Coordinates of C-alpha atoms in Angstrom, one line a residue:
X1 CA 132.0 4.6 19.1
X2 CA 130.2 4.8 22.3
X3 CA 126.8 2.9 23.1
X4 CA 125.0 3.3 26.5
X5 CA 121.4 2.3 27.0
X6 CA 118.5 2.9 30.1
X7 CA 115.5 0.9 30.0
X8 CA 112.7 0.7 32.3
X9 CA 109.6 3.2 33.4
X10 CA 111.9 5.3 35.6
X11 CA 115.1 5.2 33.0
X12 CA 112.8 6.7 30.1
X13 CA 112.2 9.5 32.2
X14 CA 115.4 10.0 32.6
X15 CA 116.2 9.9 29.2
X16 CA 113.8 12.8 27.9
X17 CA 115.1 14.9 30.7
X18 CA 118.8 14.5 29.8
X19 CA 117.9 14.3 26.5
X20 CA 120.9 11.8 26.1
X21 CA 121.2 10.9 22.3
X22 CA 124.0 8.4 23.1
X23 CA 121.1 6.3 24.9
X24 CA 119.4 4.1 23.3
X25 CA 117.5 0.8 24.7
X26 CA 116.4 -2.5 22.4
X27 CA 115.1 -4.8 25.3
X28 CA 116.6 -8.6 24.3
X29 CA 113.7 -10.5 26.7
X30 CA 110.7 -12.4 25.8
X31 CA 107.0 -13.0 26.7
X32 CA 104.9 -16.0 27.5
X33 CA 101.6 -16.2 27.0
X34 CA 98.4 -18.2 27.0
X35 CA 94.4 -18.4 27.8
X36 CA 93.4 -21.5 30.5
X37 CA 90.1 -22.8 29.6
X38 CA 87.8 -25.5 31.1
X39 CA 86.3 -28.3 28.7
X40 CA 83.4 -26.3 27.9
X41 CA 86.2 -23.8 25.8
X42 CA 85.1 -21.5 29.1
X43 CA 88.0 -18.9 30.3
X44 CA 89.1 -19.6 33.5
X45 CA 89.8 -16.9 35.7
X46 CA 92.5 -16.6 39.4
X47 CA 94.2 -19.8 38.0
X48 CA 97.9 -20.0 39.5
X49 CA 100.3 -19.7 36.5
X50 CA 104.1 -20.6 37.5
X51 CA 107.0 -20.9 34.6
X52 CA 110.3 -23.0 35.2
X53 CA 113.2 -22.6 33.1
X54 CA 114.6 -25.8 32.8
X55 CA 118.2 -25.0 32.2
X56 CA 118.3 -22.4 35.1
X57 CA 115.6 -24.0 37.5
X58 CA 114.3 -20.1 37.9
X59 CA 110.5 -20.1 38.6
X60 CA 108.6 -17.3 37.8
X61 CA 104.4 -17.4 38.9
X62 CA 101.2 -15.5 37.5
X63 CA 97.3 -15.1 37.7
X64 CA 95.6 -15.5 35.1
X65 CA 92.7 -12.5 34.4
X66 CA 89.6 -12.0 34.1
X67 CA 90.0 -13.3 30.5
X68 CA 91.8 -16.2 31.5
X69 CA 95.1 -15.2 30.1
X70 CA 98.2 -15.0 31.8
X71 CA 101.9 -13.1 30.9
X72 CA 104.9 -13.7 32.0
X73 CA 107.3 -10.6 30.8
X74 CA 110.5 -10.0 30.4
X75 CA 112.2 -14.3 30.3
X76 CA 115.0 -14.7 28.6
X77 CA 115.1 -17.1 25.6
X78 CA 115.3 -20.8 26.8
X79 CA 113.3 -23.9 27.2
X80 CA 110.7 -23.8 30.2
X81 CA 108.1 -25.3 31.7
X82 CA 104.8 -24.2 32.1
X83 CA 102.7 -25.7 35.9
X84 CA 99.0 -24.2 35.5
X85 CA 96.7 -25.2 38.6
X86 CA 93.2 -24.1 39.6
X87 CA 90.7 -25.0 42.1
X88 CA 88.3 -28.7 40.6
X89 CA 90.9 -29.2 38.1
X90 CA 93.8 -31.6 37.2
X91 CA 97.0 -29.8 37.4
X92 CA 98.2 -29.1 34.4
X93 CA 102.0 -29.5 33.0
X94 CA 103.5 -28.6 29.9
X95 CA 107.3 -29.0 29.1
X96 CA 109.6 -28.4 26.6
X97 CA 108.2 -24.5 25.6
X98 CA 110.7 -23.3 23.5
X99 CA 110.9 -19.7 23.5
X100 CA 113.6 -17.3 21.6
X101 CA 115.5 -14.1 22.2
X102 CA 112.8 -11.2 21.5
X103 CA 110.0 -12.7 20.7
X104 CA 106.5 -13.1 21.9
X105 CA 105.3 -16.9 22.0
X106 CA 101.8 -17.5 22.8
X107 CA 101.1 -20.9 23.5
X108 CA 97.1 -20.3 22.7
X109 CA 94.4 -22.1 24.6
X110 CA 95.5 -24.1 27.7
X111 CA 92.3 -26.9 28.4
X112 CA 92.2 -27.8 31.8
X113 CA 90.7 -31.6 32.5
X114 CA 88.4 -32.3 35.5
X115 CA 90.0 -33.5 38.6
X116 CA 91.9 -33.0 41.8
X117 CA 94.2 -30.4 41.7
X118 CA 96.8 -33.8 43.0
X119 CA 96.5 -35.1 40.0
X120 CA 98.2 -34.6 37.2
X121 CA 98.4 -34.1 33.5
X122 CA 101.6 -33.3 31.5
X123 CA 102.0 -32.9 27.9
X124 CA 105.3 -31.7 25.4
X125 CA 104.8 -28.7 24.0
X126 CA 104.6 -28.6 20.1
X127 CA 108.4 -28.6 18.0
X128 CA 107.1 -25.9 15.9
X129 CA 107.2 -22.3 17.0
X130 CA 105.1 -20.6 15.2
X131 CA 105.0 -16.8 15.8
X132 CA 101.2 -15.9 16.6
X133 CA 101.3 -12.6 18.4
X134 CA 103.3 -10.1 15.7
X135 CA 103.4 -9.5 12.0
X136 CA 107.1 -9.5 12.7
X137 CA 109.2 -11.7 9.1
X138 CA 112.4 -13.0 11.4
X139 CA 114.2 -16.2 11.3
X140 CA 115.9 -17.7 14.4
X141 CA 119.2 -19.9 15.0
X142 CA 119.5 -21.7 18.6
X143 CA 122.2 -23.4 19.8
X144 CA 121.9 -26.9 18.4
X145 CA 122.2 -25.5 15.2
X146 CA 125.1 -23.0 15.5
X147 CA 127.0 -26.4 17.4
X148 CA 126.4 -28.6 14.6
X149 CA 126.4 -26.5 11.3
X150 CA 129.5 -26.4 9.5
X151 CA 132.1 -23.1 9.2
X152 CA 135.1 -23.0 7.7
X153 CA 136.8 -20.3 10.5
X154 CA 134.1 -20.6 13.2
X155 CA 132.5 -17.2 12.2
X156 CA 129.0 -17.5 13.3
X157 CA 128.3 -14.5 10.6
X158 CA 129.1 -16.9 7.6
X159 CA 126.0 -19.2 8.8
X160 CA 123.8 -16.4 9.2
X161 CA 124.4 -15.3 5.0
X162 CA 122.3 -18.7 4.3
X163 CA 119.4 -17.9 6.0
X164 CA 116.2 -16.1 3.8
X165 CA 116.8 -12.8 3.0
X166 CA 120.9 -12.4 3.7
X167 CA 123.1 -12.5 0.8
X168 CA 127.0 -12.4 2.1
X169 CA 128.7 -10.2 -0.6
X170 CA 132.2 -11.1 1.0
X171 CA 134.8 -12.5 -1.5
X172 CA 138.1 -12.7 0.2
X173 CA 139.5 -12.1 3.7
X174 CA 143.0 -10.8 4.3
X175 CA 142.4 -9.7 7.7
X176 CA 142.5 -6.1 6.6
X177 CA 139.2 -5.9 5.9
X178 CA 135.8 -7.9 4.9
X179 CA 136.1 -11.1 3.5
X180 CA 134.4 -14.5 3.3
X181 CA 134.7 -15.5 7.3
X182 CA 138.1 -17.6 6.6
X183 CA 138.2 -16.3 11.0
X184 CA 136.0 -14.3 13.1
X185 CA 136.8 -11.3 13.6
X186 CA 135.7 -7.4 13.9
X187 CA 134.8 -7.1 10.2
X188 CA 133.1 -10.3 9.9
X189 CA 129.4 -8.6 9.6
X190 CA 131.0 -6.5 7.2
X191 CA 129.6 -7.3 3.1
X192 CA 126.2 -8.5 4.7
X193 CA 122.9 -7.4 2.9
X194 CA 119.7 -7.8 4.6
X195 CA 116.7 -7.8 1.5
X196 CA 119.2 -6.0 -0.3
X197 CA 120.3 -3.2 2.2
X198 CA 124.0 -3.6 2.7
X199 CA 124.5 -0.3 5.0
X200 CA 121.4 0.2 7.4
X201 CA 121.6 -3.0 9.2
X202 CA 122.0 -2.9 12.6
X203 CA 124.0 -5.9 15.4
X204 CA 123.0 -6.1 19.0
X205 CA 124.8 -8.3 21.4
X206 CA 122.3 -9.1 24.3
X207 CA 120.3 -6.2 23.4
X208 CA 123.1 -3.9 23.1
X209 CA 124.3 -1.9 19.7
X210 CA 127.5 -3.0 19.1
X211 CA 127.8 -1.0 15.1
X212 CA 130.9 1.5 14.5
X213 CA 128.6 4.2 12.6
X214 CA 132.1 5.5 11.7
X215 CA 133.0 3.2 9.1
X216 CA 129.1 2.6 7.5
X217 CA 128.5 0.0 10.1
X218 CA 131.3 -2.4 8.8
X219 CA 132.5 -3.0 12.4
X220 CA 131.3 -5.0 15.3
X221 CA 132.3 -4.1 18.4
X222 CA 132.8 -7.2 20.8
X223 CA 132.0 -9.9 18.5
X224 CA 131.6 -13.0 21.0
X225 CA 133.1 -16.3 19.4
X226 CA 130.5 -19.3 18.2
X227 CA 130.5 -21.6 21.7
X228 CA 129.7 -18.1 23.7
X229 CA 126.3 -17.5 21.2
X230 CA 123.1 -19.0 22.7
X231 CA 121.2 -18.0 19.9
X232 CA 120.9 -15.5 16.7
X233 CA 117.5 -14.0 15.4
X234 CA 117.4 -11.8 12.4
X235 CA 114.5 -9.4 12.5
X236 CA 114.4 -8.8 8.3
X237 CA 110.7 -6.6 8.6
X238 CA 107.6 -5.7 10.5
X239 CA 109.6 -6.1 13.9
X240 CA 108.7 -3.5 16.7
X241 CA 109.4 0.1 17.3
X242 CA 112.2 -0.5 19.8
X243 CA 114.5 -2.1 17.2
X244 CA 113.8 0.7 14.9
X245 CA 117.6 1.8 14.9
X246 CA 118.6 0.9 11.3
X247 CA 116.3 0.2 8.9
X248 CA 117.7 -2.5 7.3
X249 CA 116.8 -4.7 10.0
X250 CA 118.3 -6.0 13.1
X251 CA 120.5 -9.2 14.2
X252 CA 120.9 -10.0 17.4
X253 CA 123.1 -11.9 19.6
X254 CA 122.7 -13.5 22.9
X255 CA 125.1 -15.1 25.0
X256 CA 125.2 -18.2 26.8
X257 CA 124.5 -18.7 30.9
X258 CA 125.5 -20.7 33.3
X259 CA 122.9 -23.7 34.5
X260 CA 122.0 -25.8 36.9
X261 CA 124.3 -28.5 35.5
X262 CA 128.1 -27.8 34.7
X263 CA 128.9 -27.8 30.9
X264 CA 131.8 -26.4 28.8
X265 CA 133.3 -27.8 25.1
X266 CA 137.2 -27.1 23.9
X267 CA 138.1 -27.1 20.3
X268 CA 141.2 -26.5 18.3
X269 CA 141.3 -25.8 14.6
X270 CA 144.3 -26.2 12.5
X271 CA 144.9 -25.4 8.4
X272 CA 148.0 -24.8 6.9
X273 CA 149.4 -24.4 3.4
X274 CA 150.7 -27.7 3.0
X275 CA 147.0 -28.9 2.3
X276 CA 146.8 -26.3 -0.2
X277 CA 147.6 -26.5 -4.5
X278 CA 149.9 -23.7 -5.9
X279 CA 147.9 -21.5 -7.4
X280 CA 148.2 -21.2 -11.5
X281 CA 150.3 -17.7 -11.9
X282 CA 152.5 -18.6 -8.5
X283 CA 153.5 -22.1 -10.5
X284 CA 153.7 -19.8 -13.4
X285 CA 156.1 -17.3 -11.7
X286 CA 158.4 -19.7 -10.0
X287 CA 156.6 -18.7 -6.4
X288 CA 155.8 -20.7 -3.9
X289 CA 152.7 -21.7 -2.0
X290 CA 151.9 -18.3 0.3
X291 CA 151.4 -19.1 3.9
X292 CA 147.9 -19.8 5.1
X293 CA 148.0 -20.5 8.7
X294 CA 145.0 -20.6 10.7
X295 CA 145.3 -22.2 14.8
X296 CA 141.7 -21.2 16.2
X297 CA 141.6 -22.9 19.8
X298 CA 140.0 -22.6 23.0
X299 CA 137.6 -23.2 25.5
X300 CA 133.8 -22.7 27.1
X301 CA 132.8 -23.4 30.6
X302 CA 129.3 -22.5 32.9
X303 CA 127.8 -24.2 35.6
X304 CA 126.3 -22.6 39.2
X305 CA 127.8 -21.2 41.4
X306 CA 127.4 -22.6 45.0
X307 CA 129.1 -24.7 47.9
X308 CA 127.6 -27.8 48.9
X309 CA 124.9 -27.5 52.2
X310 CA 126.6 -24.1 52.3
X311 CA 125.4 -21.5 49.9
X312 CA 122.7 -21.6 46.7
X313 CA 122.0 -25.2 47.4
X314 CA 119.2 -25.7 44.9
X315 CA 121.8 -24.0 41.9
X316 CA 118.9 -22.0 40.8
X317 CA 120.3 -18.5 42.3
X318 CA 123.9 -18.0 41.0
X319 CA 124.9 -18.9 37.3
X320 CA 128.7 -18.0 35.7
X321 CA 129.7 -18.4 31.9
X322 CA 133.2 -18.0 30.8
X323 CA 134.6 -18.6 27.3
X324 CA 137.8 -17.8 25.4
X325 CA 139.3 -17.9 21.5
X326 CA 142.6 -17.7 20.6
X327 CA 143.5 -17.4 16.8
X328 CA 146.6 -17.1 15.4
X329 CA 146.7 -16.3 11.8
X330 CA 148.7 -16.0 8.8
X331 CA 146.3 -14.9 6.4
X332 CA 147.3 -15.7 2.6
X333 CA 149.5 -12.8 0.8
X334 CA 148.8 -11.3 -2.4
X335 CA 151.9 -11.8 -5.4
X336 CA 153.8 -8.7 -5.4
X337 CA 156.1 -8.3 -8.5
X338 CA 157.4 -5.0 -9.6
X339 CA 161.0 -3.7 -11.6
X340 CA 163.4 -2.4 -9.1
X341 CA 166.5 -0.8 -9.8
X342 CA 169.5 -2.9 -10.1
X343 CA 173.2 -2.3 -8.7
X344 CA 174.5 -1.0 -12.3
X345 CA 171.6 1.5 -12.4
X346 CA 172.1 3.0 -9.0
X347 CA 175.7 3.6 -10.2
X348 CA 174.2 6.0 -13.4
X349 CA 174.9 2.7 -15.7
X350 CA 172.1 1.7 -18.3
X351 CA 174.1 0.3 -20.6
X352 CA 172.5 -3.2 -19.9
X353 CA 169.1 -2.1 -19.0
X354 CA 166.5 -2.9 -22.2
X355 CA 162.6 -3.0 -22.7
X356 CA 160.3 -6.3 -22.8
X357 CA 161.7 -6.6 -26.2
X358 CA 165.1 -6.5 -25.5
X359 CA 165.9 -3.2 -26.9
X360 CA 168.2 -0.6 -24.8
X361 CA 166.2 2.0 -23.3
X362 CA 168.1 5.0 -23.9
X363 CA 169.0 7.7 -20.8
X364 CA 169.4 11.0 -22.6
X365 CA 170.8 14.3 -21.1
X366 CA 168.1 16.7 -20.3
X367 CA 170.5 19.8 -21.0
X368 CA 170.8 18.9 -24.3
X369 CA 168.6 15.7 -25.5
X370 CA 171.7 14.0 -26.4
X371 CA 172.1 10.2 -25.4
X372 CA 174.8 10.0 -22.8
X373 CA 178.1 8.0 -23.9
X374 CA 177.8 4.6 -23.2
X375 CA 174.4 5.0 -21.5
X376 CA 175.9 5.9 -18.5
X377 CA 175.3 9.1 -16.4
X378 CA 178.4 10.3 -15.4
X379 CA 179.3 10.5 -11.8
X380 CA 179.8 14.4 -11.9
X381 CA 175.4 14.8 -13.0
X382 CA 174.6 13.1 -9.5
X383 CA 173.3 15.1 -6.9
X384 CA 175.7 16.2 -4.9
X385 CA 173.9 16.3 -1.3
X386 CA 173.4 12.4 -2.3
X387 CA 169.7 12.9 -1.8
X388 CA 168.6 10.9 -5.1
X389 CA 171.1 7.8 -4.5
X390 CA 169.6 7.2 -1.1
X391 CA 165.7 7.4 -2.5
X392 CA 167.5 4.5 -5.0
X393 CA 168.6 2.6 -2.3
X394 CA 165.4 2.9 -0.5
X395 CA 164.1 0.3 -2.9
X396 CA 165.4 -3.6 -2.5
X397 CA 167.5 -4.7 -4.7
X398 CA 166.4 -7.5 -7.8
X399 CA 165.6 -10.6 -6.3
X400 CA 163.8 -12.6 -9.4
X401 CA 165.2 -13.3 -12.6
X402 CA 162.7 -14.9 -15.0
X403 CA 164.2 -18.0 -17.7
X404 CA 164.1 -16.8 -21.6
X405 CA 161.0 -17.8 -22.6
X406 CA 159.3 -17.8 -19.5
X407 CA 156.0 -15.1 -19.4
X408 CA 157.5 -12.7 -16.9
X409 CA 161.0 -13.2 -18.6
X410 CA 162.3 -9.3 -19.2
X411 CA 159.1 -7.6 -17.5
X412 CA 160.1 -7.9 -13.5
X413 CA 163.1 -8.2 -11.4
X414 CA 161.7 -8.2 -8.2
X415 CA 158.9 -10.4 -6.5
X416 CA 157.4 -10.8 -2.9
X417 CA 155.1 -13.0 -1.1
X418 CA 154.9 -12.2 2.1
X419 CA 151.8 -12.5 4.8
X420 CA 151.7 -11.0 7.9
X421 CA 150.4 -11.9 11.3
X422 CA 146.8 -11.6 12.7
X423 CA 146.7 -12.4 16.2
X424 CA 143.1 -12.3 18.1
X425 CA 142.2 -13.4 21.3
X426 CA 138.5 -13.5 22.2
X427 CA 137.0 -13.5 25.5
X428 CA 133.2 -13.4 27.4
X429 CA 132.7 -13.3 30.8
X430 CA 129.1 -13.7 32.1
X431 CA 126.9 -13.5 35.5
X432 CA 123.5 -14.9 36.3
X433 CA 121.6 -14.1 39.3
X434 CA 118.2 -14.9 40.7
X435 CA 118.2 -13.9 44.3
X436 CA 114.1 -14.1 44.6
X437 CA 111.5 -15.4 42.2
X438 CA 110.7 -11.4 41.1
X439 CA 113.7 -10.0 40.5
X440 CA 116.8 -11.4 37.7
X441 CA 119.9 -10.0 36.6
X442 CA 123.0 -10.3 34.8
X443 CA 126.4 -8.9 33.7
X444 CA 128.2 -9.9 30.5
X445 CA 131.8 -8.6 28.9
X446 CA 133.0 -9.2 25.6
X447 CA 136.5 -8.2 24.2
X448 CA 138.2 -8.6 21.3
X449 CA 142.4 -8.2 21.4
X450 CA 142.7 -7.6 17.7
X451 CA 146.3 -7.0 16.4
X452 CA 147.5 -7.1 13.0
X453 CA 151.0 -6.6 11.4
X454 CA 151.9 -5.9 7.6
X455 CA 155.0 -6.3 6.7
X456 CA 154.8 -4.2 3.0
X457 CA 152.4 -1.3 5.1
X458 CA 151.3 0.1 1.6
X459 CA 154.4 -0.3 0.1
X460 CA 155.4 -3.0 -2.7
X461 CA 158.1 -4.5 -0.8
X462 CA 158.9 -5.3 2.9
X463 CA 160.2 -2.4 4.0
X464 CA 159.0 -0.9 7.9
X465 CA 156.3 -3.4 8.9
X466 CA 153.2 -1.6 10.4
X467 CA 151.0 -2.8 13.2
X468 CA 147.3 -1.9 13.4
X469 CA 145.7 -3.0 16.4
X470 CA 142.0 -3.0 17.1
X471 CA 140.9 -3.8 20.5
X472 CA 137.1 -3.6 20.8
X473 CA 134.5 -3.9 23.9
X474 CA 130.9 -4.7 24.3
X475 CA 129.5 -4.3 28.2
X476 CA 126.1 -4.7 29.4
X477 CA 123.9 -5.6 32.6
X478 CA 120.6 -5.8 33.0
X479 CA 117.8 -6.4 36.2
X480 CA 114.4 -7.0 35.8
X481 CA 112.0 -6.6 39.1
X482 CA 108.8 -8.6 38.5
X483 CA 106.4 -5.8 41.1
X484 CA 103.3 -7.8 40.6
X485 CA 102.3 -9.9 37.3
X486 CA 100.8 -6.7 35.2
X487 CA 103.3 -4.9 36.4
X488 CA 107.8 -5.3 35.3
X489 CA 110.3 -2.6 36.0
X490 CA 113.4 -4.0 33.7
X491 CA 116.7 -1.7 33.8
X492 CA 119.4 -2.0 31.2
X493 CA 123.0 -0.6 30.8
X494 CA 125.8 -1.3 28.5
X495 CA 129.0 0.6 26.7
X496 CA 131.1 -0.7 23.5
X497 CA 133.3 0.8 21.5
X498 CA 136.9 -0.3 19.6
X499 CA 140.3 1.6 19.2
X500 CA 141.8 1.8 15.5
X501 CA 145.3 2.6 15.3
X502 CA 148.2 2.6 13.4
X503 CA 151.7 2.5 13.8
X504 CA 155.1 1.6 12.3
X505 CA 157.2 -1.5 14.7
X506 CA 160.3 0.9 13.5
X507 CA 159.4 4.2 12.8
X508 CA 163.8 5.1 12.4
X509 CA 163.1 3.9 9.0
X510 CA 161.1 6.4 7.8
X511 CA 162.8 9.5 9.2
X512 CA 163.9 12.0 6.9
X513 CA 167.6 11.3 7.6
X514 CA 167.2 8.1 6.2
X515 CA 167.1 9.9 2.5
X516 CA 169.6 12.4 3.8
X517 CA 167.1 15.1 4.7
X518 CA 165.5 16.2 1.3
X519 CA 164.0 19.5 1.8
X520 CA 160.9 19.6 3.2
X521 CA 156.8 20.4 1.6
X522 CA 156.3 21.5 5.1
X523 CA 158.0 23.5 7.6
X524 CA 157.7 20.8 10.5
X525 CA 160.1 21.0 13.4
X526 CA 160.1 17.2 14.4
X527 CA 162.5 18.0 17.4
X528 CA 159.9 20.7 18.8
X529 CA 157.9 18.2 21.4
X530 CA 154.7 20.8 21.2
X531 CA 155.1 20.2 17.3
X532 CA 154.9 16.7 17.6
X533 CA 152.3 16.3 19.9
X534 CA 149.5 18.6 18.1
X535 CA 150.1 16.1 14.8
X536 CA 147.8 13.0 14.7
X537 CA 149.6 9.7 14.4
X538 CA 148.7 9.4 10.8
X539 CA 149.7 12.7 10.0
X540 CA 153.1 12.3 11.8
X541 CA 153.8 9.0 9.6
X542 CA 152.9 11.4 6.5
X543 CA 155.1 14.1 7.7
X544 CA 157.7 12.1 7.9
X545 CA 158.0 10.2 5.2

């Protein structure tokens, strides 16, 4: 999948002359607004408006109209403070205005008190965010919250299936797959349902949609780990036109900046199937504990960017971000017990081989329905191009042999438990800038090395381990130009999209000279390159095989 997206006055021009479907643009910033009054409840018009981010030290200023109101467009989600002055008034303050990613907070009526514009009045801005200006049913997540609530494989998606209107429908994870969050990963919005719409929900990281389409939106493309997520928002209904996408509503994602102070955290998370019971049927079956190995470690680190009396001074122009996630996995493996054929059988004798209840099964001669002597196919009946003994031997040999008594006793010969390997490594890059007071921007990477191996690869034994890795991307910028107060140009850009492929470690094993080249259900030419390379990767694994 491929995701680009243009927003801004001049970029939707663009977009109906190209007529670009691939483009598509869900803005990520907020707005601030407000209405300055005097004690009489009497708007106050030309009053000097100026917004701080406190985390950032950015300051962003505004008139207020004719009205008395005042806007400040396009501010990222944050805490700020708000510095309102006008001429036979007390200056007012008011910190601590939360506001979050894609919203619209209006902070009401400001009332101005009497005084010199020297002094000053500063008050803390109310804990409750109550959204005032949209119809819009959404429920938000900062960053205190994703830092403190609990997950079992630091899979910010397992959190979000508690809040109103999610249900997560995921049972189990074997890293093939959706599952119940046991690690982040590609598939972890995968089994999510949104007021009961499982399919039509859409996942934006910092704006951008990073769904695969291609698998019913079971896939997220650059998936940034927990300490790189700032803050989640579900939009569930009513939300605005521009997230109109899916219409199972929207998540979205935004990652962390840099501030004016440096900050990072480092964490390391360790399980392993010593801590775990035996399960009932392994204890049953004589099989051990399966190996479930989780080691999720790494590190986040932002700050400014500056040198001392040299360059950015202040820190309020130059922000970086950095994070990384290593996991290395051994998901749990399924019990695998089957009836394989034993030495005495690949030799033609079934003199010893009987059903669950102990009685021979007989081999009789097709060319005449007779049971041959001794139950045993005589050597002269076997093929003679070997062809049938080396699809026998393609089989393992009996590994298990159940006690008398025992419930698997005389129904399998052959068991496995074996898990494979799930390697992911996680990281996010990301780039604030402020060069003046009007204009912002950013750049922010995600990627998502994503590689696992099976040893079984569909069959029921370990046979030619397969590897299916699943790298995966999510890019985006952005630059907003503040021209005058009524008046924001914002341009956005991004691209994500994933690789799935498959392929055996040894692919020898599955050539047809392993079974001593049975004839063929198509004419392929494996030693005729042109052959070869018009085949896709899957269909060369069927062909072979």
């Amino acid at each position: 999948m491929r995701v680009m997206k243009l927003s801004s006055a001049v970029a939707a021009m663009c977009l109906v002359a190209a007529s670009a479907p691939w483009l598509s643009a869900q803005i990520v910033s907020s707005t601030l607004t407000g209405t300055v009054v005097d004690p009489a409840n009497a708007v106050i018009a030309g009053a000097d408006a100026s917004l701080k981010d406190q985390a950032t030290g950015a300051e962003r200023s505004a008139k207020t109209n004719g009205e008395g109101s005042f806007r400040f467009l396009d501010i990222g989600a944050g805490t700020y403070t708000l510095t309102i002055k006008a001429s036979g008034f007390s200056t007012h303050v008011q910190k601590d205005i939360e506001v979050q990613t894609s919203a619209t907070r209006d902070i009401g009526r400001v009332a101005m008190a009497l005084g010199n514009i020297t002094d000053q009045i500063t008050v803390t801005a109310d804990a409750a965010n109550i959204e005032l200006s949209s119809s819009e049913k959404s429920h938000a997540v900062d960053i205190t919250q994703i830092e403190n609530m609990p997950t079992r494989g630091r899979d910010i998606f397992q959190f979000i299936g508690t809040l109103p209107g999610m249900i997560d429908t995921n049972n189990a994870n074997t890293g093939v797959g959706t599952g119940s969050h046991d690690f982040r990963n590609a598939y972890s919005v995968g089994g999510l349902s949104m007021n009961g719409n499982t399919s039509m929900m859409n996942v934006t990281v910092d704006g951008l949609t990073g769904m695969d389409v291609g698998c019913g939106n079971c896939l997220l493309e650059g998936n940034p780990n927990m300490d790189a997520v700032a803050e989640v928002k579900i939009l569930s209904s009513n939300y605005s036109a521009e997230y109109g996408r899916n219409s199972g509503g929207t998540i979205t994602l935004a990652t962390k900046s840099g501030t004016q102070a440096f900050h990072g955290s480092g964490w390391w998370t360790h399980r392993h199937e010593e801590f775990n019971a035996n399960s009932f049927f392994n204890n049953i079956g004589g099989a051990p504990r399966p190996k479930y190995r989780f080691n999720i470690s790494g590190y986040s680190i932002g700050g400014p960017v500056y040198i001392p009396h040299k360059f950015n001074t202040g820190r309020t122009k130059l922000f970086f971000f950095a994070s990384e996630e290593w996991s290395a996995l051994f998901p749990g493996a399924s019990l695998v017990q089957k009836n394989m054929p034993t030495a005495l059988e690949r030799a033609g004798d079934f003199s010893q081989s009987v059903d669950t209840n102990g009685k021979l099964i007989k081999v009789v001669d097709p060319e005449n329905g007779v049971q041959f002597t001794n139950n045993q196919i005589p050597q002269s009946r076997f093929d003679p191009t070997g062809v049938g003994v080396k699809i026998l031997n393609f089989f393992p040999l009996p590994n298990y042999a159940p006690a008398p008594g025992t419930p698997n006793y005389r129904k399998y010969n052959y068991q496995a438990l074996i898990g494979g390997q799930h390697p992911i490594r996680n990281d996010v890059a990301r780039v604030d800038m402020n060069p003046t007071s009007k204009i912002a921007a950013y750049i922010r990477m995600v990627r998502d090395d994503d590689k696992t191996t099976d040893p079984q690869a569909g069959f029921d034994f370990v046979y030619s381990p397969q590897t299916h890795p699943l790298p995966s991307y999510n890019y985006s910028g952005a630059i907003t130009w503040t021209i005058r107060p009524t008046l924001v140009n914002e341009f956005n850009v991004g691209k994500a999209g994933s690789d799935w492929n498959y392929y055996y470690n040894d692919p020898s094993n599955l050539v047809r000279s392993v079974f001593n080249n049975p004839p063929k259900l198509f004419p392929v030419d494996f030693n005729d390159p042109s052959t070869v390379s018009s085949l896709s990767g899957s269909n060369l694994h069927m062909y072979n095989f």
